Short mmCIF file of C-alpha atoms in Angstrom, two decimals:
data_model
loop_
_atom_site.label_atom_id
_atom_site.label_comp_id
_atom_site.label_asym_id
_atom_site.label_seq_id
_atom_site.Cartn_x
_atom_site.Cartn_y
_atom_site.Cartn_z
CA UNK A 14 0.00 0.00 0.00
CA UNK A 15 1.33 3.52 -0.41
CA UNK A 16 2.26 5.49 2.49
CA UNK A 17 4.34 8.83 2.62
CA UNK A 18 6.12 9.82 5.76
CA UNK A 19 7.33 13.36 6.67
CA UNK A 20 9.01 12.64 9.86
CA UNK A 21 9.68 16.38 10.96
CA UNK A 22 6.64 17.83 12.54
CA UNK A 23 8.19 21.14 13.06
CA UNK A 24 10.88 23.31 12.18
CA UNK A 25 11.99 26.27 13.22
CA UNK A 26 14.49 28.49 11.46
CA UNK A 27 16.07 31.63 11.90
CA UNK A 28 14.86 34.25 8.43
CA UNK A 29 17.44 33.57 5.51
CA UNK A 30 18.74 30.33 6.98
CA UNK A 31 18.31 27.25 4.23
CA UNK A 32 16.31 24.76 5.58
CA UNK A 33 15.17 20.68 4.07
CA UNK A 34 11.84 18.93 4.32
CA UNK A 35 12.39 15.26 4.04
CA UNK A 36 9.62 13.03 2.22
CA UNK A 37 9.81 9.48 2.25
CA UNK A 38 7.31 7.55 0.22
CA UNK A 39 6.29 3.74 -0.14
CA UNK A 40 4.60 2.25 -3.81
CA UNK A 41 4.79 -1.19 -5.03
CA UNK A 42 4.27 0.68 -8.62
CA UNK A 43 6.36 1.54 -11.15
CA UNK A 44 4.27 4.36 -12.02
CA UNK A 45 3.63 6.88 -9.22
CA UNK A 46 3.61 10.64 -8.69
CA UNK A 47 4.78 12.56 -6.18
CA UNK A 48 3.96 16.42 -5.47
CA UNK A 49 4.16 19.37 -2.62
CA UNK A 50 1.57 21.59 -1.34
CA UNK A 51 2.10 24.40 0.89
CA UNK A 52 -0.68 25.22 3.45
CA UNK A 53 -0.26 28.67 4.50
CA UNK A 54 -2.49 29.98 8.09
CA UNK A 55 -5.23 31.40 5.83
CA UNK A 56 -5.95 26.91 5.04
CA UNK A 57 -5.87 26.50 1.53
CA UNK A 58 -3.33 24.05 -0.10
CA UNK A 59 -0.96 25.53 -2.68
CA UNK A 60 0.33 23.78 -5.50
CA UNK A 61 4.25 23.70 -5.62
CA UNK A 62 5.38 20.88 -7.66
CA UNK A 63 4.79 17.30 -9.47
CA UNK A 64 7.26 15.00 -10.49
CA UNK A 65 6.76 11.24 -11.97
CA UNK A 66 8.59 8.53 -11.19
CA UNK A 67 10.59 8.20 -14.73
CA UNK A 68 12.08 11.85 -14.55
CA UNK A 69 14.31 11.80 -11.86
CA UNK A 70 15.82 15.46 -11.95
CA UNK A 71 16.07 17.89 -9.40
CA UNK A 72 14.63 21.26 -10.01
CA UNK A 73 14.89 24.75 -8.86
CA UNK A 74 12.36 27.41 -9.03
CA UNK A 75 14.16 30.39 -7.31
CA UNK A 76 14.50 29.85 -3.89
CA UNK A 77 12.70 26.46 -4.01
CA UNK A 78 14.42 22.91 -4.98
CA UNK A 79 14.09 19.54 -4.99
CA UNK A 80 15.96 16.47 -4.94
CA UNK A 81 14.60 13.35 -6.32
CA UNK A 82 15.90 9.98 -5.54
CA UNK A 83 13.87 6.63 -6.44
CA UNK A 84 17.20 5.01 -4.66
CA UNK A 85 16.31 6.15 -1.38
CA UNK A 86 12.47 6.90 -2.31
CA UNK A 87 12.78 10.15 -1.34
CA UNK A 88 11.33 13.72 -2.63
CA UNK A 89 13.15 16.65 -0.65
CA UNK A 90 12.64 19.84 -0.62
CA UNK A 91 14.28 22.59 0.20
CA UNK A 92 14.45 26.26 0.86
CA UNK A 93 17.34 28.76 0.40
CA UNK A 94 17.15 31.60 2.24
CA UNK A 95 13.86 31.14 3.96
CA UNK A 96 11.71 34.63 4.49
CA UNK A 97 9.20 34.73 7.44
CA UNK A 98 6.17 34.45 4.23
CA UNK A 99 7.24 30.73 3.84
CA UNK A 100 5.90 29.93 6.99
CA UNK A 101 3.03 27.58 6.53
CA UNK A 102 2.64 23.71 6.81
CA UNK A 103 4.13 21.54 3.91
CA UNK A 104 2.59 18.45 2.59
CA UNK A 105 3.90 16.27 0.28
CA UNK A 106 2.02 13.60 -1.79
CA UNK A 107 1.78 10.97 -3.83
CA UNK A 108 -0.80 9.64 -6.33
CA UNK A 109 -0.24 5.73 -7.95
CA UNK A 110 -0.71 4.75 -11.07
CA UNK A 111 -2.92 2.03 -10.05
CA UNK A 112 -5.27 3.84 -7.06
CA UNK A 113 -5.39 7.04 -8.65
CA UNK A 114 -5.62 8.15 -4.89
CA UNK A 115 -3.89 11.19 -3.61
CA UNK A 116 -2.30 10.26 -0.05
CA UNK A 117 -0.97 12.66 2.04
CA UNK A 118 1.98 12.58 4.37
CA UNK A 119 1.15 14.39 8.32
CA UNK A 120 2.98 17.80 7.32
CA UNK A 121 6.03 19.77 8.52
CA UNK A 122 5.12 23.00 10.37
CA UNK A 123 7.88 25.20 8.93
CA UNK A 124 8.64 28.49 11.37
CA UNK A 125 10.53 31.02 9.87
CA UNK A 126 11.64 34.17 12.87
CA UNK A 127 12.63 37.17 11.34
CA UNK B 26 -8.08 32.18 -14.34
CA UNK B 27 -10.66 31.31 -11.45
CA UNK B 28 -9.86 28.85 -8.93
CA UNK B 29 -12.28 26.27 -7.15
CA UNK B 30 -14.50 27.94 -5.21
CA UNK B 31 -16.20 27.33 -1.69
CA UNK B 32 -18.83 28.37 0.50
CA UNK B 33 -19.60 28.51 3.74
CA UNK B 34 -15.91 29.93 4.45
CA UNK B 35 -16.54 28.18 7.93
CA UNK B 36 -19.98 27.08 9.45
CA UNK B 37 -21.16 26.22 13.86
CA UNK B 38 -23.46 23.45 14.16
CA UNK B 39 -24.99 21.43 17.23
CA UNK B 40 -24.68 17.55 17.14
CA UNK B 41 -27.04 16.09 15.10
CA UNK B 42 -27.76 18.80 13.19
CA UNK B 43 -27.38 18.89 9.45
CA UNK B 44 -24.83 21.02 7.00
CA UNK B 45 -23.99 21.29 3.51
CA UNK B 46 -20.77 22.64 1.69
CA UNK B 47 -20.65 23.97 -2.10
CA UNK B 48 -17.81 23.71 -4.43
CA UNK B 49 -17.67 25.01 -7.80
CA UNK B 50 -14.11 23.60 -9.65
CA UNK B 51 -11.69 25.24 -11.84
CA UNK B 52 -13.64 25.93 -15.20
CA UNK B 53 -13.08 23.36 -17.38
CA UNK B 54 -12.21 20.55 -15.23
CA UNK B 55 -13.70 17.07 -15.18
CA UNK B 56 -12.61 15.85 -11.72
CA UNK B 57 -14.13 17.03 -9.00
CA UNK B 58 -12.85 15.62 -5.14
CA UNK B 59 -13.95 15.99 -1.54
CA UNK B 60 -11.18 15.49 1.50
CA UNK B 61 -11.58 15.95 5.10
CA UNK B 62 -8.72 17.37 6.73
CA UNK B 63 -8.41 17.11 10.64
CA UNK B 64 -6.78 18.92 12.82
CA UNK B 65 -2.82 18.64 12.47
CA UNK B 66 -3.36 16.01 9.71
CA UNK B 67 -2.76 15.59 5.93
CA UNK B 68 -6.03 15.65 4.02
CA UNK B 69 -7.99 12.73 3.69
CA UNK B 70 -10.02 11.20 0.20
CA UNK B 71 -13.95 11.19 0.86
CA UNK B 72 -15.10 10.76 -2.73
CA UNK B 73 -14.03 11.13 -6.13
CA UNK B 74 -15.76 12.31 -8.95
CA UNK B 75 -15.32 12.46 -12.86
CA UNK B 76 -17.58 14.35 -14.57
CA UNK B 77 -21.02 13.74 -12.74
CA UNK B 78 -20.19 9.56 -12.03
CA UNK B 79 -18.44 8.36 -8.51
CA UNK B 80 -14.86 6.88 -9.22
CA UNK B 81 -14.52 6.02 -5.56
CA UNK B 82 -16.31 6.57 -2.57
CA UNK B 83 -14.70 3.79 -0.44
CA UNK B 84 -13.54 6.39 2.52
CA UNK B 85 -17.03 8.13 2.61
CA UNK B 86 -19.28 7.69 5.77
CA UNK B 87 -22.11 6.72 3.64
CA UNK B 88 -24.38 6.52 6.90
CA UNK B 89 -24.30 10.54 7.74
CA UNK B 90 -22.91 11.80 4.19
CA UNK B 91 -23.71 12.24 0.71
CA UNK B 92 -22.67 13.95 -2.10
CA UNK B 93 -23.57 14.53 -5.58
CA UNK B 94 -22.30 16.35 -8.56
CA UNK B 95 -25.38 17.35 -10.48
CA UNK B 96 -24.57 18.40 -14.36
CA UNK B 97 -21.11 17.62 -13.58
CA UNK B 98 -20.03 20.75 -12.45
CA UNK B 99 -20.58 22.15 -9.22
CA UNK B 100 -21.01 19.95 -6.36
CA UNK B 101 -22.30 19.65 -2.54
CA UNK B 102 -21.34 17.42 0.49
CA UNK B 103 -23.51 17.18 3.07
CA UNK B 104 -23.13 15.61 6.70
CA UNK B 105 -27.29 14.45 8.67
CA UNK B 106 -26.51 14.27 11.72
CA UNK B 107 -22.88 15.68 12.27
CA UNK B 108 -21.52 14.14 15.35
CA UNK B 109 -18.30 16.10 16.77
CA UNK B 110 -15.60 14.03 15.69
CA UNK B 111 -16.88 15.85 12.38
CA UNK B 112 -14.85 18.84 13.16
CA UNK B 113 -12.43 19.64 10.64
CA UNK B 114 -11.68 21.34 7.46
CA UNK B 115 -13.50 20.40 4.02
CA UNK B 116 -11.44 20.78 0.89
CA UNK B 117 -12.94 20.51 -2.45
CA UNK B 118 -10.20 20.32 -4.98
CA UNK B 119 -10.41 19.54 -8.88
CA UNK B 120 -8.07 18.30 -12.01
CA UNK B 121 -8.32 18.31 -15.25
CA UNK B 122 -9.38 15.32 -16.47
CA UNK B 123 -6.95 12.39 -15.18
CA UNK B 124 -7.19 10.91 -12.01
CA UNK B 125 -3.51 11.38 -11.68
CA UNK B 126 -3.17 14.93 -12.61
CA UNK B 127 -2.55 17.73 -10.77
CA UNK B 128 -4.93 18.32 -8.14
CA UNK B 129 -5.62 22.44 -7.52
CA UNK B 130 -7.75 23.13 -3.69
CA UNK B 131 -10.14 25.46 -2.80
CA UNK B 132 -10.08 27.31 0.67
CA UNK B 133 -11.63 24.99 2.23
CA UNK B 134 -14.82 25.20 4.93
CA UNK B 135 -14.11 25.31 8.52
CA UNK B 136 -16.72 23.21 10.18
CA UNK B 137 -16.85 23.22 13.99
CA UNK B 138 -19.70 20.71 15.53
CA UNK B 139 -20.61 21.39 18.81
#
């Protein structure tokens, strides 16, 4: 069964410090994708990025990046030079091929202090 | 371009009373979906919807909800009675047409039961 695990709950960072959210994922397919929201206070969940499993390079999108590795089964992400607006709670997510359900890891409460 | 849109923004209800949330998707898209998202937890799947037919309904408490996508467009969830384990956020979210594209969320509806 699928299952994706953000083991940091929260994280707390001083403004224009880099910080990582890890993202560990379980499939059995060969034929997933994987994606991060952003949930800022105000609730709703903000698109950020989708990858599938056959393209396994990192990208950058100004501040934000992410590393891919089907090795590991991991989909970090991180942020360079955090700002105090990139506070919110971070979910990533994966969808398989074969369930065509989108499951949700618990979320990492980032906290960025100016 | 319009996002998916919600209403009631949030909504106070006694136990055993009924409620209903709205969504209307991105324009455009055939997938309509319905999560519950509790309190310091990733979203949840109620239902699934493609055009006005259920894909998957499987995590849906059919005993106290329903929903229904009339003319496959906009859509309604409603909970008869709520109990107070109900409390949470409702997110109505839509794709395009896959079941493994990208999902895009509404605000969500902040339902408090007491």
């Amino acid at each position: 069964a699928q299952k994706v695990t953000q083991a940091q709950t929260e994280i707390s960072v001083v403004e224009k410090e880099d910080v990582t959210l890890d993202c560990v994922y379980e499939t059995r397919d060969t034929t997933y994708y994987l994606f991060w929201y952003k949930q800022p206070p105000s609730g709703e969940l903000v698109f950020l990025i989708r990858r599938n499993s056959f393209d396994e390079q990192n990208e950058i999108s100004g501040r934000y990046s992410w590393n891919f590795q089907k090795s590991t089964s991991s989909f970090n992400f991180t942020i360079t030079a955090s700002q105090v607006v990139d506070s919110a709670v971070y979910f990533c997510a994966l969808i398989e091929d074969s369930s065509y359900k989108l499951i949700f890891g618990s979320g990492t409460r980032l906290l960025v202090r100016p | 371009e319009a996002g998916v849109a919600q209403s009631p923004r949030y909504k106070i209800i006694e136990k055993r009373q009924s409620v209903a949330f709205w969504c209307n998707p991105i324009s455009g898209h055939a997938t309509l979906y319905w999560y519950q998202q509790i309190l310091g937890q990733g979203p949840k799947l109620l239902i699934q919807f493609q055009n006005n037919g259920v894909v998957d309904d499987s995590q849906l408490p059919k005993d106290r909800f329903s929903a229904e996508r009339l003319k496959g467009v906009d859509s309604t969830l409603k909970i008869q009675p709520a109990k107070l384990e109900d409390s949470a956020v409702y997110l109505c979210a839509s794709s395009f047409s896959l079941l493994t594209d990208t999902q895009y969320f509404g605000p969500g509806t902040r339902l408090t039961v007491l």
